[in-house]
Amino acid sequence: MTLDQLRPRIQALLDPFVRLADRLGLTPNAVSVIAFGLAGAAAAAFALGGPAVEAPAGGRALWYALGAVCVGLNGWLDVIDGELARAQDVASEAGDVLDHVLDRYADLVIIAGFAAGIGRYDLGLAAVTGVLMTSYLGTQAQAVGVGRLYAGVLGRADRLALSGLVGFAAAGLSRSLYGLDIVGWLLVVFAVVGHITALQRFREVWGQLD
């Protein structure tokens, strides 16, 4: 079970934020763009806070914590934009495409920020392949008529939650295990478990189409 499947259960928490966004005159597309901006800010913070960049110890913790907050806000706004579109009765295929494109770019920049911060672009590349294949299988299921898939071990909401938690943890941890710190291991998880999730989604789609 992934955190994506909990969305219907947090509806009561979303409504006040949706109404606030509506009162502020924000459109769903504007919320999506703001969410992506926060992902970019998170990436920059993770890059600046990593050990591969010269920074005072206190500054390193602050950058990682700031990145974690931005990741959390990105995830929250990613839920708000769709709810706002339904509330304003402006949901459209164009808006859905924009949302998905910005989500994928957000995934890429956050991972790139983590990888740059620890100087491990190889792990960043491996993580990106797992994340993109997971997302691709989810949307490909929709394209072939099965419906949007959120199933699997590690969905986007799970990745954002882990990214935020690791950001906060990295602000206070400097230990390494087998040569990797907590950020490095996060990228390993994204790579390995991401592909496992993609295969789970492939199996489910294949089973419904076969």
Protein backbone atom coordinates (compact mmCIF):
# COMPACT_ATOMS: atom_id res chain seq x y z
CA MET A 1 0.00 0.00 0.00
CA THR A 2 1.34 3.42 -0.96
CA LEU A 3 0.56 6.83 0.47
CA ASP A 4 -1.11 7.74 -2.86
CA GLN A 5 -3.98 5.47 -1.86
CA LEU A 6 -4.62 7.54 1.26
CA ARG A 7 -5.73 10.62 -0.68
CA PRO A 8 -9.48 10.00 -0.24
CA ARG A 9 -8.98 9.76 3.52
CA ILE A 10 -7.44 13.22 3.84
CA GLN A 11 -10.20 15.04 1.97
CA ALA A 12 -11.32 16.89 5.10
CA LEU A 13 -7.79 18.25 5.53
CA LEU A 14 -7.59 19.39 1.92
CA ASP A 15 -10.82 21.39 1.77
CA PRO A 16 -9.62 24.46 3.77
CA PHE A 17 -6.49 24.76 1.60
CA VAL A 18 -8.50 24.36 -1.59
CA ARG A 19 -10.88 27.12 -0.49
CA LEU A 20 -7.91 29.35 0.43
CA ALA A 21 -6.30 28.84 -2.97
CA ASP A 22 -9.61 29.66 -4.64
CA ARG A 23 -10.03 32.86 -2.58
CA LEU A 24 -6.49 33.91 -3.52
CA GLY A 25 -7.46 33.62 -7.17
CA LEU A 26 -5.04 30.81 -7.93
CA THR A 27 -5.71 28.48 -10.83
CA PRO A 28 -4.82 24.77 -10.69
CA ASN A 29 -2.07 25.34 -13.26
CA ALA A 30 -0.61 28.13 -11.15
CA VAL A 31 -0.56 25.81 -8.13
CA SER A 32 1.22 23.15 -10.22
CA VAL A 33 3.87 25.69 -11.27
CA ILE A 34 4.37 26.85 -7.68
CA ALA A 35 4.74 23.22 -6.61
CA PHE A 36 7.45 22.72 -9.21
CA GLY A 37 9.21 25.87 -8.04
CA LEU A 38 9.31 24.41 -4.54
CA ALA A 39 10.82 21.20 -5.92
CA GLY A 40 13.54 23.28 -7.57
CA ALA A 41 14.17 25.09 -4.29
CA ALA A 42 14.42 21.73 -2.51
CA ALA A 43 16.93 20.49 -5.08
CA ALA A 44 19.09 23.59 -4.65
CA ALA A 45 18.97 23.25 -0.87
CA PHE A 46 19.93 19.55 -0.96
CA ALA A 47 22.80 20.32 -3.34
CA LEU A 48 24.09 23.14 -1.11
CA GLY A 49 23.68 21.12 2.07
CA GLY A 50 25.54 18.01 0.93
CA PRO A 51 29.08 17.09 1.98
CA ALA A 52 30.34 17.51 -1.58
CA VAL A 53 29.89 21.27 -1.16
CA GLU A 54 31.99 23.31 1.23
CA ALA A 55 29.66 24.66 3.91
CA PRO A 56 29.76 25.28 7.67
CA ALA A 57 28.32 22.41 9.71
CA GLY A 58 25.40 24.50 10.93
CA GLY A 59 24.69 25.74 7.42
CA ARG A 60 24.63 22.16 6.13
CA ALA A 61 21.90 21.18 8.55
CA LEU A 62 19.88 24.28 7.71
CA TRP A 63 20.03 23.63 3.97
CA TYR A 64 18.90 20.02 4.37
CA ALA A 65 16.05 21.02 6.69
CA LEU A 66 14.95 23.73 4.25
CA GLY A 67 14.99 21.22 1.41
CA ALA A 68 12.86 18.82 3.43
CA VAL A 69 10.26 21.55 4.08
CA CYS A 70 10.15 22.43 0.37
CA VAL A 71 9.64 18.77 -0.54
CA GLY A 72 6.73 18.55 1.89
CA LEU A 73 5.12 21.66 0.43
CA ASN A 74 5.63 20.33 -3.10
CA GLY A 75 3.81 17.13 -2.22
CA TRP A 76 0.95 18.97 -0.52
CA LEU A 77 0.41 21.36 -3.44
CA ASP A 78 0.56 18.40 -5.83
CA VAL A 79 -2.61 17.14 -4.15
CA ILE A 80 -4.21 20.59 -3.92
CA ASP A 81 -4.01 21.40 -7.65
CA GLY A 82 -6.21 18.50 -8.70
CA GLU A 83 -8.74 19.18 -5.95
CA LEU A 84 -8.79 22.87 -6.90
CA ALA A 85 -9.46 21.97 -10.54
CA ARG A 86 -12.48 19.91 -9.51
CA ALA A 87 -13.71 22.59 -7.11
CA GLN A 88 -13.48 25.28 -9.83
CA ASP A 89 -14.91 22.87 -12.42
CA VAL A 90 -11.97 23.51 -14.76
CA ALA A 91 -10.43 20.05 -14.83
CA SER A 92 -9.03 19.38 -18.30
CA GLU A 93 -6.71 17.04 -20.16
CA ALA A 94 -4.33 19.95 -20.78
CA GLY A 95 -4.11 20.63 -17.05
CA ASP A 96 -3.54 16.94 -16.37
CA VAL A 97 -0.68 16.84 -18.88
CA LEU A 98 0.91 19.94 -17.35
CA ASP A 99 0.63 18.45 -13.87
CA HIS A 100 2.26 15.17 -14.90
CA VAL A 101 5.07 16.89 -16.82
CA LEU A 102 5.89 19.17 -13.89
CA ASP A 103 5.73 16.21 -11.48
CA ARG A 104 8.29 14.30 -13.55
CA TYR A 105 10.59 17.31 -13.72
CA ALA A 106 10.16 17.78 -9.98
CA ASP A 107 11.20 14.16 -9.42
CA LEU A 108 14.27 14.71 -11.60
CA VAL A 109 15.46 17.91 -9.96
CA ILE A 110 14.99 16.64 -6.39
CA ILE A 111 17.03 13.52 -7.13
CA ALA A 112 19.62 15.62 -8.96
CA GLY A 113 19.90 17.87 -5.92
CA PHE A 114 20.47 14.91 -3.61
CA ALA A 115 23.06 13.41 -5.98
CA ALA A 116 24.91 16.71 -6.43
CA GLY A 117 25.07 17.24 -2.68
CA ILE A 118 26.90 13.98 -2.09
CA GLY A 119 28.77 13.94 -5.40
CA ARG A 120 27.25 10.60 -6.50
CA TYR A 121 25.78 11.19 -9.94
CA ASP A 122 25.93 7.46 -10.67
CA LEU A 123 23.46 6.79 -7.88
CA GLY A 124 21.40 9.75 -9.03
CA LEU A 125 21.14 8.28 -12.54
CA ALA A 126 20.19 4.87 -11.16
CA ALA A 127 17.53 6.45 -8.93
CA VAL A 128 16.10 8.45 -11.84
CA THR A 129 15.62 5.31 -13.94
CA GLY A 130 13.65 3.63 -11.17
CA VAL A 131 11.50 6.70 -10.51
CA LEU A 132 10.73 7.39 -14.17
CA MET A 133 9.86 3.77 -14.95
CA THR A 134 7.51 3.69 -11.97
CA SER A 135 5.73 6.83 -13.17
CA TYR A 136 5.73 5.67 -16.80
CA LEU A 137 3.99 2.40 -15.97
CA GLY A 138 1.40 4.29 -13.91
CA THR A 139 0.46 6.60 -16.78
CA GLN A 140 0.86 3.94 -19.50
CA ALA A 141 -1.81 1.90 -17.73
CA GLN A 142 -4.12 4.89 -18.11
CA ALA A 143 -3.16 5.27 -21.78
CA VAL A 144 -4.18 1.70 -22.62
CA GLY A 145 -7.50 1.97 -20.79
CA VAL A 146 -6.69 0.18 -17.54
CA GLY A 147 -6.81 3.38 -15.47
CA ARG A 148 -4.19 5.35 -13.60
CA LEU A 149 -2.13 3.03 -11.41
CA TYR A 150 -0.81 4.04 -8.00
CA ALA A 151 -0.14 0.48 -6.85
CA GLY A 152 3.23 -0.90 -5.84
CA VAL A 153 5.77 -0.59 -3.09
CA LEU A 154 6.98 2.96 -3.77
CA GLY A 155 4.68 5.54 -5.32
CA ARG A 156 5.33 9.26 -5.72
CA ALA A 157 3.79 10.18 -2.38
CA ASP A 158 6.05 7.61 -0.70
CA ARG A 159 9.13 9.01 -2.46
CA LEU A 160 8.30 12.55 -1.37
CA ALA A 161 7.69 11.42 2.20
CA LEU A 162 11.01 9.57 2.27
CA SER A 163 12.81 12.52 0.68
CA GLY A 164 11.46 14.86 3.33
CA LEU A 165 12.29 12.49 6.18
CA VAL A 166 15.80 11.87 4.88
CA GLY A 167 16.30 15.60 4.41
CA PHE A 168 15.50 16.21 8.07
CA ALA A 169 17.57 13.19 9.15
CA ALA A 170 20.56 14.26 7.04
CA ALA A 171 20.49 17.63 8.76
CA GLY A 172 21.61 15.92 11.96
CA LEU A 173 23.41 12.79 10.74
CA SER A 174 26.85 12.41 9.22
CA ARG A 175 27.48 8.70 9.69
CA SER A 176 28.00 6.40 6.72
CA LEU A 177 27.35 2.71 6.15
CA TYR A 178 29.43 0.84 3.57
CA GLY A 179 30.65 4.16 2.24
CA LEU A 180 27.24 5.77 1.80
CA ASP A 181 25.49 8.27 4.00
CA ILE A 182 21.71 8.34 4.47
CA VAL A 183 21.19 10.34 1.26
CA GLY A 184 23.20 7.81 -0.74
CA TRP A 185 21.12 4.97 0.63
CA LEU A 186 17.94 6.88 -0.23
CA LEU A 187 19.08 6.98 -3.86
CA VAL A 188 19.80 3.25 -3.74
CA VAL A 189 16.27 2.62 -2.45
CA PHE A 190 14.78 4.78 -5.21
CA ALA A 191 16.75 2.83 -7.81
CA VAL A 192 16.08 -0.70 -6.56
CA VAL A 193 12.59 -0.37 -5.13
CA GLY A 194 11.59 1.95 -7.96
CA HIS A 195 12.19 -0.80 -10.51
CA ILE A 196 10.42 -3.32 -8.28
CA THR A 197 7.40 -1.01 -8.20
CA ALA A 198 7.55 -0.58 -11.97
CA LEU A 199 7.54 -4.36 -12.43
CA GLN A 200 4.60 -4.68 -10.03
CA ARG A 201 2.64 -2.18 -12.10
CA PHE A 202 3.65 -3.90 -15.34
CA ARG A 203 2.41 -7.23 -14.00
CA GLU A 204 -0.91 -5.69 -12.98
CA VAL A 205 -1.43 -4.01 -16.35
CA TRP A 206 -0.39 -7.12 -18.25
CA GLY A 207 -2.75 -9.23 -16.19
CA GLN A 208 -5.70 -6.99 -17.04
CA LEU A 209 -4.88 -6.82 -20.74
CA ASP A 210 -3.90 -10.43 -21.34
